[in-house]
Each structure stands twice: as structure tokens, then as C-alpha cells.
PDB file of C-alpha atoms and ligand atoms in Angstrom:
ATOM      1  CA  MET A 152       0.000   0.000   0.000  1.00 35.00           C
ATOM      2  CA  LEU A 153       1.123   3.537  -0.545  1.00 37.00           C
ATOM      3  CA  ASN A 154       2.480   4.974   2.656  1.00 38.00           C
ATOM      4  CA  ARG A 155       0.813   8.150   3.797  1.00 39.00           C
ATOM      5  CA  ARG A 156       3.545  10.515   2.676  1.00 38.00           C
ATOM      6  CA  ARG A 157       3.895   8.957  -0.737  1.00 36.00           C
ATOM      7  CA  PHE A 158       0.129   8.827  -1.047  1.00 37.00           C
ATOM      8  CA  LEU A 159      -0.226  12.516  -0.246  1.00 38.00           C
ATOM      9  CA  THR A 160       2.549  13.397  -2.661  1.00 36.00           C
ATOM     10  CA  LEU A 161       0.948  11.349  -5.401  1.00 37.00           C
ATOM     11  CA  SER A 162      -2.452  12.768  -4.632  1.00 39.00           C
ATOM     12  CA  SER A 163      -1.360  16.363  -4.713  1.00 39.00           C
ATOM     13  CA  LEU A 164       0.629  15.852  -7.889  1.00 37.00           C
ATOM     14  CA  SER A 165      -2.187  14.060  -9.600  1.00 39.00           C
ATOM     15  CA  GLY A 166      -4.497  16.896  -8.611  1.00 37.00           C
ATOM     16  CA  LEU A 167      -2.258  19.267 -10.517  1.00 37.00           C
ATOM     17  CA  PHE A 168      -1.528  16.882 -13.343  1.00 34.00           C
ATOM     18  CA  PRO A 169      -4.476  14.517 -13.773  1.00 37.00           C
ATOM     19  CA  SER A 170      -2.552  12.376 -16.244  1.00 35.00           C
ATOM     20  CA  LEU A 171      -0.163  11.434 -13.434  1.00 35.00           C
ATOM     21  CA  ALA A 172      -2.963   9.587 -11.674  1.00 37.00           C
ATOM     22  CA  PHE A 173      -3.389   7.453 -14.745  1.00 35.00           C
ATOM     23  CA  ALA A 174       0.353   6.904 -14.977  1.00 33.00           C
ATOM     24  CA  HIS A 175       0.143   5.336 -11.528  1.00 37.00           C
ATOM     25  CA  LYS A 176      -3.068   3.424 -11.920  1.00 38.00           C
ATOM     26  CA  ASN A 177      -1.407   0.109 -12.574  1.00 35.00           C
ATOM     27  CA  SER A 178       0.257   0.283  -9.179  1.00 36.00           C
ATOM     28  CA  VAL A 179      -3.092   0.645  -7.432  1.00 42.00           C
ATOM     29  CA  LEU A 180      -4.770  -2.531  -6.281  1.00 44.00           C
ATOM     30  CA  HIS A 181      -8.410  -3.346  -6.928  1.00 54.00           C
ATOM     31  CA  SER A 182      -8.511  -1.774 -10.351  1.00 53.00           C
ATOM     32  CA  ALA A 183      -9.838  -3.914 -13.155  1.00 56.00           C
ATOM     33  CA  PRO A 184     -10.899  -1.916 -16.164  1.00 54.00           C
ATOM     34  CA  THR A 185     -13.927  -3.402 -17.843  1.00 55.00           C
ATOM     35  CA  SER A 186     -16.042  -2.526 -20.779  1.00 53.00           C
ATOM     36  CA  GLY A 187     -18.961  -4.683 -19.671  1.00 68.00           C
ATOM     37  CA  PRO A 188     -21.623  -4.253 -16.988  1.00 92.00           C
ATOM     38  CA  LEU A 189     -20.480  -4.177 -13.392  1.00 96.00           C
ATOM     39  CA  VAL A 190     -22.173  -4.276  -9.985  1.00 98.00           C
ATOM     40  CA  ILE A 191     -20.348  -3.366  -6.794  1.00 98.00           C
ATOM     41  CA  SER A 192     -21.719  -3.144  -3.265  1.00 98.00           C
ATOM     42  CA  THR A 193     -20.574  -2.535   0.271  1.00 97.00           C
ATOM     43  CA  TRP A 194     -20.057  -5.581   2.506  1.00 95.00           C
ATOM     44  CA  LYS A 195     -20.692  -9.208   1.655  1.00 94.00           C
ATOM     45  CA  GLN A 196     -23.743  -9.035  -0.578  1.00 94.00           C
ATOM     46  CA  PRO A 197     -23.626 -11.778  -3.244  1.00 96.00           C
ATOM     47  CA  LYS A 198     -27.421 -12.164  -3.307  1.00 97.00           C
ATOM     48  CA  ALA A 199     -27.959  -8.451  -3.763  1.00 98.00           C
ATOM     49  CA  ASN A 200     -25.389  -8.361  -6.562  1.00 98.00           C
ATOM     50  CA  ALA A 201     -27.074 -11.368  -8.195  1.00 98.00           C
ATOM     51  CA  ALA A 202     -30.428  -9.570  -8.190  1.00 98.00           C
ATOM     52  CA  ALA A 203     -28.794  -6.481  -9.703  1.00 98.00           C
ATOM     53  CA  GLN A 204     -27.039  -8.575 -12.350  1.00 98.00           C
ATOM     54  CA  ALA A 205     -30.361 -10.304 -13.161  1.00 98.00           C
ATOM     55  CA  ALA A 206     -31.950  -6.901 -13.731  1.00 98.00           C
ATOM     56  CA  LEU A 207     -29.106  -5.969 -16.105  1.00 97.00           C
ATOM     57  CA  ASP A 208     -29.440  -9.314 -17.885  1.00 96.00           C
ATOM     58  CA  LYS A 209     -33.101  -8.548 -18.555  1.00 97.00           C
ATOM     59  CA  GLY A 210     -32.047  -5.344 -20.280  1.00 96.00           C
ATOM     60  CA  GLY A 211     -32.643  -3.152 -17.254  1.00 97.00           C
ATOM     61  CA  SER A 212     -30.738   0.060 -16.672  1.00 98.00           C
ATOM     62  CA  ALA A 213     -28.134   0.608 -13.981  1.00 98.00           C
ATOM     63  CA  LEU A 214     -30.908   2.340 -12.028  1.00 98.00           C
ATOM     64  CA  ASP A 215     -33.147  -0.760 -12.246  1.00 98.00           C
ATOM     65  CA  ALA A 216     -30.182  -2.886 -11.203  1.00 98.00           C
ATOM     66  CA  VAL A 217     -29.292  -0.976  -8.048  1.00 98.00           C
ATOM     67  CA  GLU A 218     -32.926  -0.791  -6.954  1.00 98.00           C
ATOM     68  CA  ALA A 219     -33.433  -4.545  -7.484  1.00 98.00           C
ATOM     69  CA  GLY A 220     -30.126  -5.294  -5.788  1.00 98.00           C
ATOM     70  CA  VAL A 221     -30.582  -3.397  -2.556  1.00 98.00           C
ATOM     71  CA  LYS A 222     -34.152  -4.675  -2.169  1.00 98.00           C
ATOM     72  CA  ILE A 223     -32.638  -8.048  -1.242  1.00 97.00           C
ATOM     73  CA  PRO A 224     -31.152  -6.994   2.119  1.00 97.00           C
ATOM     74  CA  GLU A 225     -34.102  -4.646   2.682  1.00 98.00           C
ATOM     75  CA  ALA A 226     -36.411  -7.683   2.710  1.00 97.00           C
ATOM     76  CA  ASP A 227     -34.053  -9.966   4.638  1.00 96.00           C
ATOM     77  CA  PRO A 228     -34.963 -10.231   8.332  1.00 95.00           C
ATOM     78  CA  ASP A 229     -31.496 -11.567   9.113  1.00 93.00           C
ATOM     79  CA  ASP A 230     -29.832  -8.415   7.841  1.00 92.00           C
ATOM     80  CA  MET A 231     -30.198  -6.288  10.936  1.00 92.00           C
ATOM     81  CA  SER A 232     -28.822  -3.050   9.476  1.00 93.00           C
ATOM     82  CA  VAL A 233     -31.235  -2.625   6.586  1.00 95.00           C
ATOM     83  CA  GLY A 234     -35.011  -2.549   6.083  1.00 95.00           C
ATOM     84  CA  TYR A 235     -37.189  -5.303   7.541  1.00 95.00           C
ATOM     85  CA  GLY A 236     -35.447  -6.780  10.587  1.00 95.00           C
ATOM     86  CA  GLY A 237     -33.281  -3.682  11.065  1.00 95.00           C
ATOM     87  CA  ARG A 238     -32.366  -2.766  14.627  1.00 95.00           C
ATOM     88  CA  PRO A 239     -34.663  -0.091  16.056  1.00 96.00           C
ATOM     89  CA  ASP A 240     -33.890   3.265  17.597  1.00 95.00           C
ATOM     90  CA  ARG A 241     -33.639   3.497  21.373  1.00 94.00           C
ATOM     91  CA  ASP A 242     -37.427   3.807  21.654  1.00 96.00           C
ATOM     92  CA  GLY A 243     -38.034   0.609  19.705  1.00 97.00           C
ATOM     93  CA  HIS A 244     -38.968   2.111  16.324  1.00 98.00           C
ATOM     94  CA  VAL A 245     -37.376   0.885  13.084  1.00 98.00           C
ATOM     95  CA  THR A 246     -36.682   4.036  11.052  1.00 98.00           C
ATOM     96  CA  LEU A 247     -35.178   3.795   7.590  1.00 98.00           C
ATOM     97  CA  ASP A 248     -33.015   5.999   5.368  1.00 98.00           C
ATOM     98  CA  ALA A 249     -32.406   5.468   1.634  1.00 98.00           C
ATOM     99  CA  CYS A 250     -31.439   7.287  -1.520  1.00 98.00           C
ATOM    100  CA  ILE A 251     -30.971   6.612  -5.201  1.00 98.00           C
ATOM    101  CA  MET A 252     -29.277   8.508  -8.019  1.00 98.00           C
ATOM    102  CA  ASP A 253     -29.374   7.980 -11.773  1.00 98.00           C
ATOM    103  CA  GLU A 254     -27.049   8.716 -14.654  1.00 97.00           C
ATOM    104  CA  LYS A 255     -28.686  12.061 -15.375  1.00 98.00           C
ATOM    105  CA  GLY A 256     -27.948  13.363 -11.898  1.00 97.00           C
ATOM    106  CA  ASN A 257     -31.551  12.900 -10.744  1.00 98.00           C
ATOM    107  CA  ALA A 258     -31.854  11.909  -7.113  1.00 98.00           C
ATOM    108  CA  GLY A 259     -34.503  10.716  -4.662  1.00 98.00           C
ATOM    109  CA  SER A 260     -34.308  10.148  -0.951  1.00 98.00           C
ATOM    110  CA  VAL A 261     -36.349   9.212   2.099  1.00 98.00           C
ATOM    111  CA  THR A 262     -35.294   9.735   5.684  1.00 98.00           C
ATOM    112  CA  PHE A 263     -36.780   8.685   9.017  1.00 98.00           C
ATOM    113  CA  LEU A 264     -39.292   6.492   7.179  1.00 98.00           C
ATOM    114  CA  GLU A 265     -41.223   3.918   9.208  1.00 98.00           C
ATOM    115  CA  HIS A 266     -43.318   0.850   8.302  1.00 98.00           C
ATOM    116  CA  ILE A 267     -42.256   0.494   4.651  1.00 98.00           C
ATOM    117  CA  LYS A 268     -40.139  -2.508   3.737  1.00 97.00           C
ATOM    118  CA  HIS A 269     -38.558  -1.039   0.615  1.00 98.00           C
ATOM    119  CA  PRO A 270     -37.480   2.538   1.278  1.00 98.00           C
ATOM    120  CA  ILE A 271     -35.303   2.446  -1.854  1.00 98.00           C
ATOM    121  CA  SER A 272     -38.405   2.120  -4.039  1.00 98.00           C
ATOM    122  CA  VAL A 273     -40.017   5.025  -2.214  1.00 98.00           C
ATOM    123  CA  ALA A 274     -36.842   7.042  -2.833  1.00 98.00           C
ATOM    124  CA  ARG A 275     -37.067   6.191  -6.525  1.00 98.00           C
ATOM    125  CA  ALA A 276     -40.723   7.273  -6.558  1.00 98.00           C
ATOM    126  CA  VAL A 277     -39.740  10.574  -4.901  1.00 98.00           C
ATOM    127  CA  MET A 278     -37.202  11.050  -7.688  1.00 98.00           C
ATOM    128  CA  GLU A 279     -39.551  10.123 -10.511  1.00 98.00           C
ATOM    129  CA  LYS A 280     -42.927  11.401  -9.319  1.00 98.00           C
ATOM    130  CA  THR A 281     -42.278  14.546  -7.302  1.00 98.00           C
ATOM    131  CA  PRO A 282     -40.484  17.835  -7.879  1.00 98.00           C
ATOM    132  CA  HIS A 283     -38.428  17.138  -4.712  1.00 98.00           C
ATOM    133  CA  VAL A 284     -35.317  15.197  -3.808  1.00 98.00           C
ATOM    134  CA  MET A 285     -36.066  14.229  -0.212  1.00 98.00           C
ATOM    135  CA  LEU A 286     -39.137  13.350   1.837  1.00 98.00           C
ATOM    136  CA  SER A 287     -38.945  12.659   5.536  1.00 98.00           C
ATOM    137  CA  GLY A 288     -40.864  10.941   8.347  1.00 98.00           C
ATOM    138  CA  GLU A 289     -44.631  11.166   8.242  1.00 98.00           C
ATOM    139  CA  GLY A 290     -44.598  12.953   4.885  1.00 98.00           C
ATOM    140  CA  ALA A 291     -42.505  10.181   3.347  1.00 98.00           C
ATOM    141  CA  LEU A 292     -44.816   7.553   4.828  1.00 98.00           C
ATOM    142  CA  ASN A 293     -47.953   9.278   3.530  1.00 98.00           C
ATOM    143  CA  PHE A 294     -46.360   9.609   0.101  1.00 98.00           C
ATOM    144  CA  ALA A 295     -45.480   5.910   0.123  1.00 98.00           C
ATOM    145  CA  LEU A 296     -48.988   4.859   1.135  1.00 98.00           C
ATOM    146  CA  ALA A 297     -50.516   7.099  -1.544  1.00 98.00           C
ATOM    147  CA  ASN A 298     -48.271   5.390  -4.091  1.00 98.00           C
ATOM    148  CA  GLY A 299     -49.301   1.831  -3.341  1.00 98.00           C
ATOM    149  CA  PHE A 300     -46.747   0.801  -0.714  1.00 98.00           C
ATOM    150  CA  THR A 301     -48.186  -1.093   2.230  1.00 98.00           C
ATOM    151  CA  LYS A 302     -47.682  -0.450   5.919  1.00 98.00           C
ATOM    152  CA  GLU A 303     -45.890  -3.257   7.733  1.00 97.00           C
ATOM    153  CA  ASN A 304     -44.395  -3.967  11.118  1.00 98.00           C
ATOM    154  CA  LEU A 305     -40.636  -4.027  10.473  1.00 98.00           C
ATOM    155  CA  LEU A 306     -39.538  -4.905  14.023  1.00 98.00           C
ATOM    156  CA  THR A 307     -38.837  -8.642  14.025  1.00 98.00           C
ATOM    157  CA  PRO A 308     -38.965 -10.692  17.258  1.00 98.00           C
ATOM    158  CA  LYS A 309     -35.184 -11.130  17.057  1.00 97.00           C
ATOM    159  CA  ALA A 310     -34.506  -7.384  16.782  1.00 96.00           C
ATOM    160  CA  GLU A 311     -37.029  -6.655  19.532  1.00 97.00           C
ATOM    161  CA  LYS A 312     -35.400  -9.191  21.858  1.00 97.00           C
ATOM    162  CA  GLU A 313     -31.941  -7.645  21.321  1.00 94.00           C
ATOM    163  CA  TRP A 314     -33.335  -4.155  21.857  1.00 95.00           C
ATOM    164  CA  ARG A 315     -34.994  -5.179  25.145  1.00 96.00           C
ATOM    165  CA  GLU A 316     -31.688  -6.665  26.244  1.00 94.00           C
ATOM    166  CA  TRP A 317     -29.935  -3.388  25.321  1.00 92.00           C
ATOM    167  CA  LEU A 318     -32.516  -1.420  27.359  1.00 94.00           C
ATOM    168  CA  LYS A 319     -31.215  -3.062  30.534  1.00 93.00           C
ATOM    169  CA  THR A 320     -28.095  -0.906  30.352  1.00 89.00           C
ATOM    170  CA  ALA A 321     -29.082   1.474  27.548  1.00 85.00           C
ATOM    171  CA  LYS A 322     -25.446   2.402  26.999  1.00 79.00           C
ATOM    172  CA  TYR A 323     -24.918   4.037  23.662  1.00 71.00           C
ATOM    173  CA  LYS A 324     -21.496   4.045  22.133  1.00 67.00           C
ATOM    174  CA  PRO A 325     -21.035   3.094  18.509  1.00 60.00           C
ATOM    175  CA  ILE A 326     -18.106   0.706  18.285  1.00 56.00           C
ATOM    176  CA  ALA A 327     -16.351   0.011  15.016  1.00 50.00           C
ATOM    177  CA  ASN A 328     -17.588  -3.104  13.237  1.00 49.00           C
ATOM    178  CA  ILE A 329     -19.307  -4.366  16.398  1.00 47.00           C
ATOM    179  CA  GLU A 330     -22.697  -3.075  15.395  1.00 50.00           C
ATOM    180  CA  ARG A 331     -22.322  -5.110  12.235  1.00 55.00           C
ATOM    181  CA  HIS A 332     -22.548  -2.201   9.882  1.00 60.00           C
ATOM    182  CA  ASP A 333     -24.174  -3.773   6.876  1.00 75.00           C
ATOM    183  CA  THR A 334     -25.702  -0.757   5.222  1.00 89.00           C
ATOM    184  CA  ILE A 335     -25.765  -1.474   1.547  1.00 97.00           C
ATOM    185  CA  GLY A 336     -24.418   1.042  -0.914  1.00 98.00           C
ATOM    186  CA  MET A 337     -24.469  -0.252  -4.477  1.00 98.00           C
ATOM    187  CA  LEU A 338     -23.156   1.121  -7.765  1.00 98.00           C
ATOM    188  CA  ALA A 339     -23.816  -0.360 -11.186  1.00 98.00           C
ATOM    189  CA  ILE A 340     -22.707   0.261 -14.745  1.00 97.00           C
ATOM    190  CA  ASP A 341     -25.085  -0.967 -17.434  1.00 96.00           C
ATOM    191  CA  SER A 342     -24.465  -2.040 -21.037  1.00 94.00           C
ATOM    192  CA  LYS A 343     -24.717   1.571 -22.202  1.00 95.00           C
ATOM    193  CA  GLY A 344     -21.961   2.508 -19.772  1.00 95.00           C
ATOM    194  CA  ASN A 345     -24.329   4.507 -17.555  1.00 97.00           C
ATOM    195  CA  ILE A 346     -23.722   4.592 -13.810  1.00 97.00           C
ATOM    196  CA  SER A 347     -26.381   4.684 -11.071  1.00 98.00           C
ATOM    197  CA  GLY A 348     -26.275   4.107  -7.325  1.00 98.00           C
ATOM    198  CA  ALA A 349     -28.426   3.286  -4.309  1.00 98.00           C
ATOM    199  CA  CYS A 350     -27.894   3.283  -0.572  1.00 98.00           C
ATOM    200  CA  THR A 351     -30.254   1.974   2.130  1.00 98.00           C
ATOM    201  CA  THR A 352     -30.060   1.393   5.877  1.00 97.00           C
ATOM    202  CA  SER A 353     -31.863   1.243   9.188  1.00 96.00           C
ATOM    203  CA  GLY A 354     -29.045   3.430  10.480  1.00 95.00           C
ATOM    204  CA  LEU A 355     -27.209   3.036  13.736  1.00 92.00           C
ATOM    205  CA  ALA A 356     -28.759   0.643  16.214  1.00 92.00           C
ATOM    206  CA  TYR A 357     -30.380   2.388  19.202  1.00 93.00           C
ATOM    207  CA  LYS A 358     -29.843   5.840  17.735  1.00 93.00           C
ATOM    208  CA  MET A 359     -31.809   8.780  19.111  1.00 94.00           C
ATOM    209  CA  ARG A 360     -35.321   9.018  17.739  1.00 96.00           C
ATOM    210  CA  GLY A 361     -35.268  11.212  14.653  1.00 97.00           C
ATOM    211  CA  ARG A 362     -31.574  10.698  13.942  1.00 96.00           C
ATOM    212  CA  VAL A 363     -30.768  10.595  10.242  1.00 98.00           C
ATOM    213  CA  GLY A 364     -27.410   9.347   9.008  1.00 97.00           C
ATOM    214  CA  ASP A 365     -25.402   9.836   5.857  1.00 98.00           C
ATOM    215  CA  SER A 366     -27.039   7.078   3.822  1.00 98.00           C
ATOM    216  CA  PRO A 367     -29.992   9.095   2.423  1.00 98.00           C
ATOM    217  CA  ILE A 368     -27.962  12.278   1.980  1.00 98.00           C
ATOM    218  CA  ILE A 369     -26.937  12.864  -1.623  1.00 98.00           C
ATOM    219  CA  GLY A 370     -23.206  13.575  -1.560  1.00 98.00           C
ATOM    220  CA  ALA A 371     -22.659  11.916   1.828  1.00 98.00           C
ATOM    221  CA  GLY A 372     -23.835   8.278   1.628  1.00 98.00           C
ATOM    222  CA  LEU A 373     -23.991   8.250  -2.169  1.00 98.00           C
ATOM    223  CA  PHE A 374     -23.019  10.323  -5.155  1.00 98.00           C
ATOM    224  CA  VAL A 375     -23.005   9.622  -8.878  1.00 98.00           C
ATOM    225  CA  ASP A 376     -21.596  11.756 -11.662  1.00 98.00           C
ATOM    226  CA  ASN A 377     -22.100   9.760 -14.832  1.00 97.00           C
ATOM    227  CA  GLU A 378     -19.186  11.523 -16.546  1.00 97.00           C
ATOM    228  CA  PHE A 379     -16.649  10.371 -13.972  1.00 97.00           C
ATOM    229  CA  GLY A 380     -17.961   7.768 -11.529  1.00 98.00           C
ATOM    230  CA  GLY A 381     -19.914   6.977  -8.397  1.00 98.00           C
ATOM    231  CA  ALA A 382     -19.169   6.437  -4.729  1.00 98.00           C
ATOM    232  CA  CYS A 383     -20.928   5.294  -1.577  1.00 98.00           C
ATOM    233  CA  ALA A 384     -20.109   5.139   2.099  1.00 98.00           C
ATOM    234  CA  THR A 385     -20.764   2.971   5.116  1.00 96.00           C
ATOM    235  CA  GLY A 386     -19.965   3.291   8.787  1.00 94.00           C
ATOM    236  CA  LEU A 387     -20.538   6.122  11.234  1.00 93.00           C
ATOM    237  CA  GLY A 388     -22.681   8.499   9.228  1.00 95.00           C
ATOM    238  CA  GLU A 389     -21.909  11.582  11.281  1.00 93.00           C
ATOM    239  CA  LEU A 390     -18.301  11.495  10.084  1.00 94.00           C
ATOM    240  CA  VAL A 391     -19.300  10.884   6.481  1.00 96.00           C
ATOM    241  CA  MET A 392     -21.751  13.794   6.541  1.00 96.00           C
ATOM    242  CA  ARG A 393     -19.184  16.185   7.984  1.00 95.00           C
ATOM    243  CA  THR A 394     -16.918  15.587   5.004  1.00 95.00           C
ATOM    244  CA  CYS A 395     -19.570  15.164   2.238  1.00 97.00           C
ATOM    245  CA  GLY A 396     -17.743  11.867   1.798  1.00 98.00           C
ATOM    246  CA  SER A 397     -19.181  10.370  -1.390  1.00 98.00           C
ATOM    247  CA  PHE A 398     -19.211  13.697  -3.201  1.00 98.00           C
ATOM    248  CA  LEU A 399     -15.601  14.161  -2.186  1.00 98.00           C
ATOM    249  CA  VAL A 400     -14.624  10.753  -3.580  1.00 98.00           C
ATOM    250  CA  VAL A 401     -16.319  11.479  -6.922  1.00 98.00           C
ATOM    251  CA  GLU A 402     -14.847  14.981  -7.046  1.00 98.00           C
ATOM    252  CA  LEU A 403     -11.369  13.530  -6.491  1.00 98.00           C
ATOM    253  CA  MET A 404     -11.955  11.093  -9.360  1.00 98.00           C
ATOM    254  CA  ARG A 405     -13.066  14.040 -11.476  1.00 98.00           C
ATOM    255  CA  GLN A 406      -9.712  15.644 -10.686  1.00 97.00           C
ATOM    256  CA  GLY A 407      -7.905  12.556 -11.942  1.00 97.00           C
ATOM    257  CA  ARG A 408      -7.517  10.233  -8.943  1.00 98.00           C
ATOM    258  CA  THR A 409      -8.207   6.549  -9.440  1.00 98.00           C
ATOM    259  CA  PRO A 410     -11.130   5.184  -7.383  1.00 98.00           C
ATOM    260  CA  GLN A 411      -8.642   3.654  -4.939  1.00 98.00           C
ATOM    261  CA  GLN A 412      -6.730   6.904  -4.491  1.00 98.00           C
ATOM    262  CA  ALA A 413      -9.975   8.850  -4.107  1.00 98.00           C
ATOM    263  CA  CYS A 414     -11.316   6.514  -1.394  1.00 98.00           C
ATOM    264  CA  GLU A 415      -8.002   6.678   0.480  1.00 98.00           C
ATOM    265  CA  GLU A 416      -7.847  10.446   0.329  1.00 98.00           C
ATOM    266  CA  ALA A 417     -11.448  10.847   1.519  1.00 98.00           C
ATOM    267  CA  ALA A 418     -10.793   8.503   4.465  1.00 97.00           C
ATOM    268  CA  LEU A 419      -7.646  10.481   5.327  1.00 96.00           C
ATOM    269  CA  ARG A 420      -9.710  13.661   5.386  1.00 95.00           C
ATOM    270  CA  ILE A 421     -11.663  12.097   8.281  1.00 95.00           C
ATOM    271  CA  VAL A 422      -8.631  10.587   9.997  1.00 94.00           C
ATOM    272  CA  ASN A 423      -6.814  13.921   9.976  1.00 92.00           C
ATOM    273  CA  LYS A 424      -9.666  15.761  11.673  1.00 87.00           C
ATOM    274  CA  GLN A 425     -11.449  13.355  13.998  1.00 79.00           C
ATOM    275  CA  ASP A 426     -10.771  10.950  16.785  1.00 81.00           C
ATOM    276  CA  PHE A 427     -11.136   7.840  14.679  1.00 83.00           C
ATOM    277  CA  LYS A 428      -9.786   5.170  17.068  1.00 83.00           C
ATOM    278  CA  ASP A 429     -13.134   3.498  17.735  1.00 83.00           C
ATOM    279  CA  ILE A 430     -15.054   4.296  14.622  1.00 87.00           C
ATOM    280  CA  GLN A 431     -15.386   2.803  11.209  1.00 92.00           C
ATOM    281  CA  VAL A 432     -16.011   4.517   7.892  1.00 95.00           C
ATOM    282  CA  GLY A 433     -15.586   2.813   4.538  1.00 97.00           C
ATOM    283  CA  PHE A 434     -15.757   4.232   1.030  1.00 98.00           C
ATOM    284  CA  LEU A 435     -16.369   2.337  -2.204  1.00 98.00           C
ATOM    285  CA  ALA A 436     -16.032   3.841  -5.675  1.00 98.00           C
ATOM    286  CA  VAL A 437     -16.128   3.014  -9.362  1.00 98.00           C
ATOM    287  CA  ASN A 438     -15.147   5.233 -12.259  1.00 97.00           C
ATOM    288  CA  LYS A 439     -16.463   5.527 -15.796  1.00 96.00           C
ATOM    289  CA  GLN A 440     -13.802   3.077 -17.030  1.00 95.00           C
ATOM    290  CA  GLY A 441     -15.051   0.423 -14.588  1.00 95.00           C
ATOM    291  CA  GLU A 442     -12.007   0.685 -12.330  1.00 97.00           C
ATOM    292  CA  TYR A 443     -12.948   0.389  -8.682  1.00 97.00           C
ATOM    293  CA  GLY A 444     -11.490   0.887  -5.244  1.00 98.00           C
ATOM    294  CA  ALA A 445     -12.350   0.861  -1.558  1.00 98.00           C
ATOM    295  CA  PHE A 446     -10.760   1.985   1.672  1.00 98.00           C
ATOM    296  CA  SER A 447     -11.763   2.078   5.325  1.00 97.00           C
ATOM    297  CA  ILE A 448     -10.413   3.470   8.549  1.00 95.00           C
ATOM    298  CA  GLN A 449     -10.499   0.208  10.510  1.00 93.00           C
ATOM    299  CA  LYS A 450      -9.842  -3.293   9.271  1.00 93.00           C
ATOM    300  CA  GLY A 451     -12.918  -5.346   8.541  1.00 93.00           C
ATOM    301  CA  PHE A 452     -14.596  -3.556   5.636  1.00 95.00           C
ATOM    302  CA  ASN A 453     -15.234  -5.632   2.549  1.00 96.00           C
ATOM    303  CA  TYR A 454     -17.206  -5.308  -0.649  1.00 97.00           C
ATOM    304  CA  THR A 455     -18.742  -7.483  -3.338  1.00 97.00           C
ATOM    305  CA  ILE A 456     -18.025  -7.063  -7.022  1.00 98.00           C
ATOM    306  CA  THR A 457     -19.748  -8.756  -9.924  1.00 97.00           C
ATOM    307  CA  LEU A 458     -17.717  -8.336 -13.069  1.00 94.00           C
ATOM    308  CA  ASN A 459     -18.464 -10.355 -16.203  1.00 88.00           C
ATOM    309  CA  ARG A 460     -20.774 -12.424 -13.970  1.00 89.00           C
ATOM    310  CA  ALA A 461     -17.932 -13.484 -11.669  1.00 94.00           C
ATOM    311  CA  VAL A 462     -18.665 -12.598  -8.052  1.00 96.00           C
ATOM    312  CA  GLN A 463     -15.890 -11.785  -5.611  1.00 96.00           C
ATOM    313  CA  VAL A 464     -15.913 -10.562  -2.029  1.00 97.00           C
ATOM    314  CA  ILE A 465     -12.807  -8.447  -1.462  1.00 97.00           C
ATOM    315  CA  ASP A 466     -11.322  -7.135   1.776  1.00 97.00           C
ATOM    316  CA  ALA A 467     -10.757  -3.411   1.522  1.00 97.00           C
ATOM    317  CA  LYS A 468      -7.435  -1.958   2.513  1.00 97.00           C
ATOM    318  CA  SER A 469      -7.585   0.117   5.683  1.00 97.00           C
ATOM    319  CA  TYR A 470      -5.776   2.951   7.430  1.00 96.00           C
ATOM    320  CA  LEU A 471      -5.388   0.988  10.654  1.00 94.00           C
ATOM    321  CA  LYS A 472      -3.890  -2.452  10.201  1.00 87.00           C
TER     322      LYS A 472
HETATM  323  C1  LIG B1915     -25.553   5.479   9.308  1.00 91.74           C
HETATM  324  N1  LIG B1915     -23.910   4.976   7.644  1.00 91.74           N
HETATM  325  O1  LIG B1915     -26.753   5.531   9.522  1.00 91.74           O
HETATM  326  C2  LIG B1915     -25.046   4.435   8.340  1.00 91.74           C
HETATM  327  C3  LIG B1915     -24.757   3.198   9.091  1.00 91.74           C
HETATM  328  C4  LIG B1915     -24.000   2.195   8.321  1.00 91.74           C
HETATM  329  O2  LIG B1915     -23.384   0.082   7.955  1.00 91.74           O
HETATM  330  O3  LIG B1915     -23.337   2.435   7.366  1.00 91.74           O
HETATM  331  N2  LIG B1915     -24.050   0.993   8.688  1.00 91.74           N
HETATM  332  O4  LIG B1915     -24.743   6.201   9.874  1.00 91.74           O
END
């Protein structure tokens, strides 16, 4: 891995001379240029990637693919960081955040949404059927119900049991990787070469009621610029929001960094400003050429890539070893 000094030197040079970043791209791991469709998602998500690939195989767009893909963990009661089965807030309510972005720069988002199993589809409906980008709470729920979504209880017995156990001490301290951060951020490139992205989560377990994380915030949890690439984030949303993390990663790619360099530089932005010892943030990015990269603060972040139908789960490099 590039050491920090060399990395910073490379980064600053490549900012001035974008072609330098390309000169170095072969030395950067996790870059596999492709001309074909690609699906990439945070954490170990082979089923989600398979659903996204199936949507592409049917001729769907990258937007269709990311929506279909992230619906898999949203519906999975065993995935306790996303959708149905997600861990509740400290008052026992499952509240969901999601956003989606297409190749034209259109975006839709829902925050603090309750009772709807597929917040990503509500986010897409916000994007396609309203003049707005983001709906929140009761307004988002009413919009969903008016658009044919059904109200469901999302708190599973397993999540409720864990929450009641937590209530005995009610100590709140997010600890890196212990909360099993499994928020899914997904990026896809379709056969036309268009990029779209989606991000969906139940947020931090036992968060304060009303807390919204980075995942539904365009530019924080997700950003797509179809000319250059897309990025998404996972981990402690407060730190991602403070640095506009995904926008920063895409902006760095626009300036000539490879996806790997861009993810590393965005993570360093956090590390240089915050006490990061106990927290995890991971970034994942893909550029227009289909090169990809990922980087996290702590060890333990991985991602799933489907490239030419071959699925691989890859451990991301990290700042702390
Ligand atoms: C949040 N970023 O709500 C999300 C949590 C997360 O994997 O990524 N979990 O802050």
C-alpha cells in the first residue's frame, strides 16, 4: 500500500496533473478496467449483486439494477442493518433511510421512514414522481402509502429481543464493526456505460429518535456523476456527513484520482480531523472506465463485485492495520 507521505505526494501531484494519476493506476490494487456491466456493493452481498445482475441481464438500466439489488437486504430479516429486521432506535422504532441517483444526476431520498419494507423504491418514486429530492418521516410515509406501498411492522422478534436486552443498560457508544454495519451502498454500470447508485439502511442501532445518518444524503452516503464515476459510504454516518464523503470521492476522481486513491484520500480527510480510534467509515467507488477501489479506517470492511458475472468478495485496505 502507498504509505501516507507517498500517497499525499501522489495525490497532490495528480491533482495538478491529472494524467499522473493514470500513470500510476497500474500500481493501485483493486482496479480492473472493464467494458462490460459491473455491480459493486458494500459488505458481503452476493445475493444483492445477483439480483442487480439479473436486472441488467433482462435489459434493465443501472438504475433498475441498483434498486433490485438493494431490495434483497431490505427484505431480509437476518440483515439487521437494513429494512425489515433492522435494529430499532432506542425507543423501539425501526426508522429507515435510503437514496438513489441515476445517470442524469436525478436523485430521490427518504429519511426517518417507518413501516415500509422497501425505502429504496419510495426514494425512486420521490425522484420520478415529485419535484423534490427528499421526503422525511410522516410525509414520506404518507407519500409511500398514496403510491401503493403497504404499511408493515418491520420490528422482528429477534430485533425486539436484542433491543430489550440493550434497554437493561441502555449504553450508547457506537463501536467500530461491532454493530455489524451492513448498510448497503451499491453502484452499477449498465451495457450503455451509464452509472447509477443506491444506498439503504436502518441506520445506527439504538440511535436517538429522529436521527438521520449519511445514507440518504446525496453527496454523503452516495453520489453519482455519470461523466466520472460513483461512490458510496458505510460506517458512522456523522463522520461521512461532515466531510460530504461520497461527493468528495467522486470529485477527487473528477480531478484525476483513481477510485482507490480517491477513497483513500477521503478517508484520510476524516482521519486527519477526527478521533477515529473506535469508529469505522468505509468508502467504495467506481469510475467511468469500470475501475474500482475501496478503503476504510479500521480493518474489517469488505465489498462485493460482480464483473463479467464473476462474483468476488474483497477485503478493503484500511488505514489501521
Ligand atoms: C448510518 N452509515 O446511519 C449508516 C450506518 C452504516 O453500515 O453504514 N451501517 O450512519
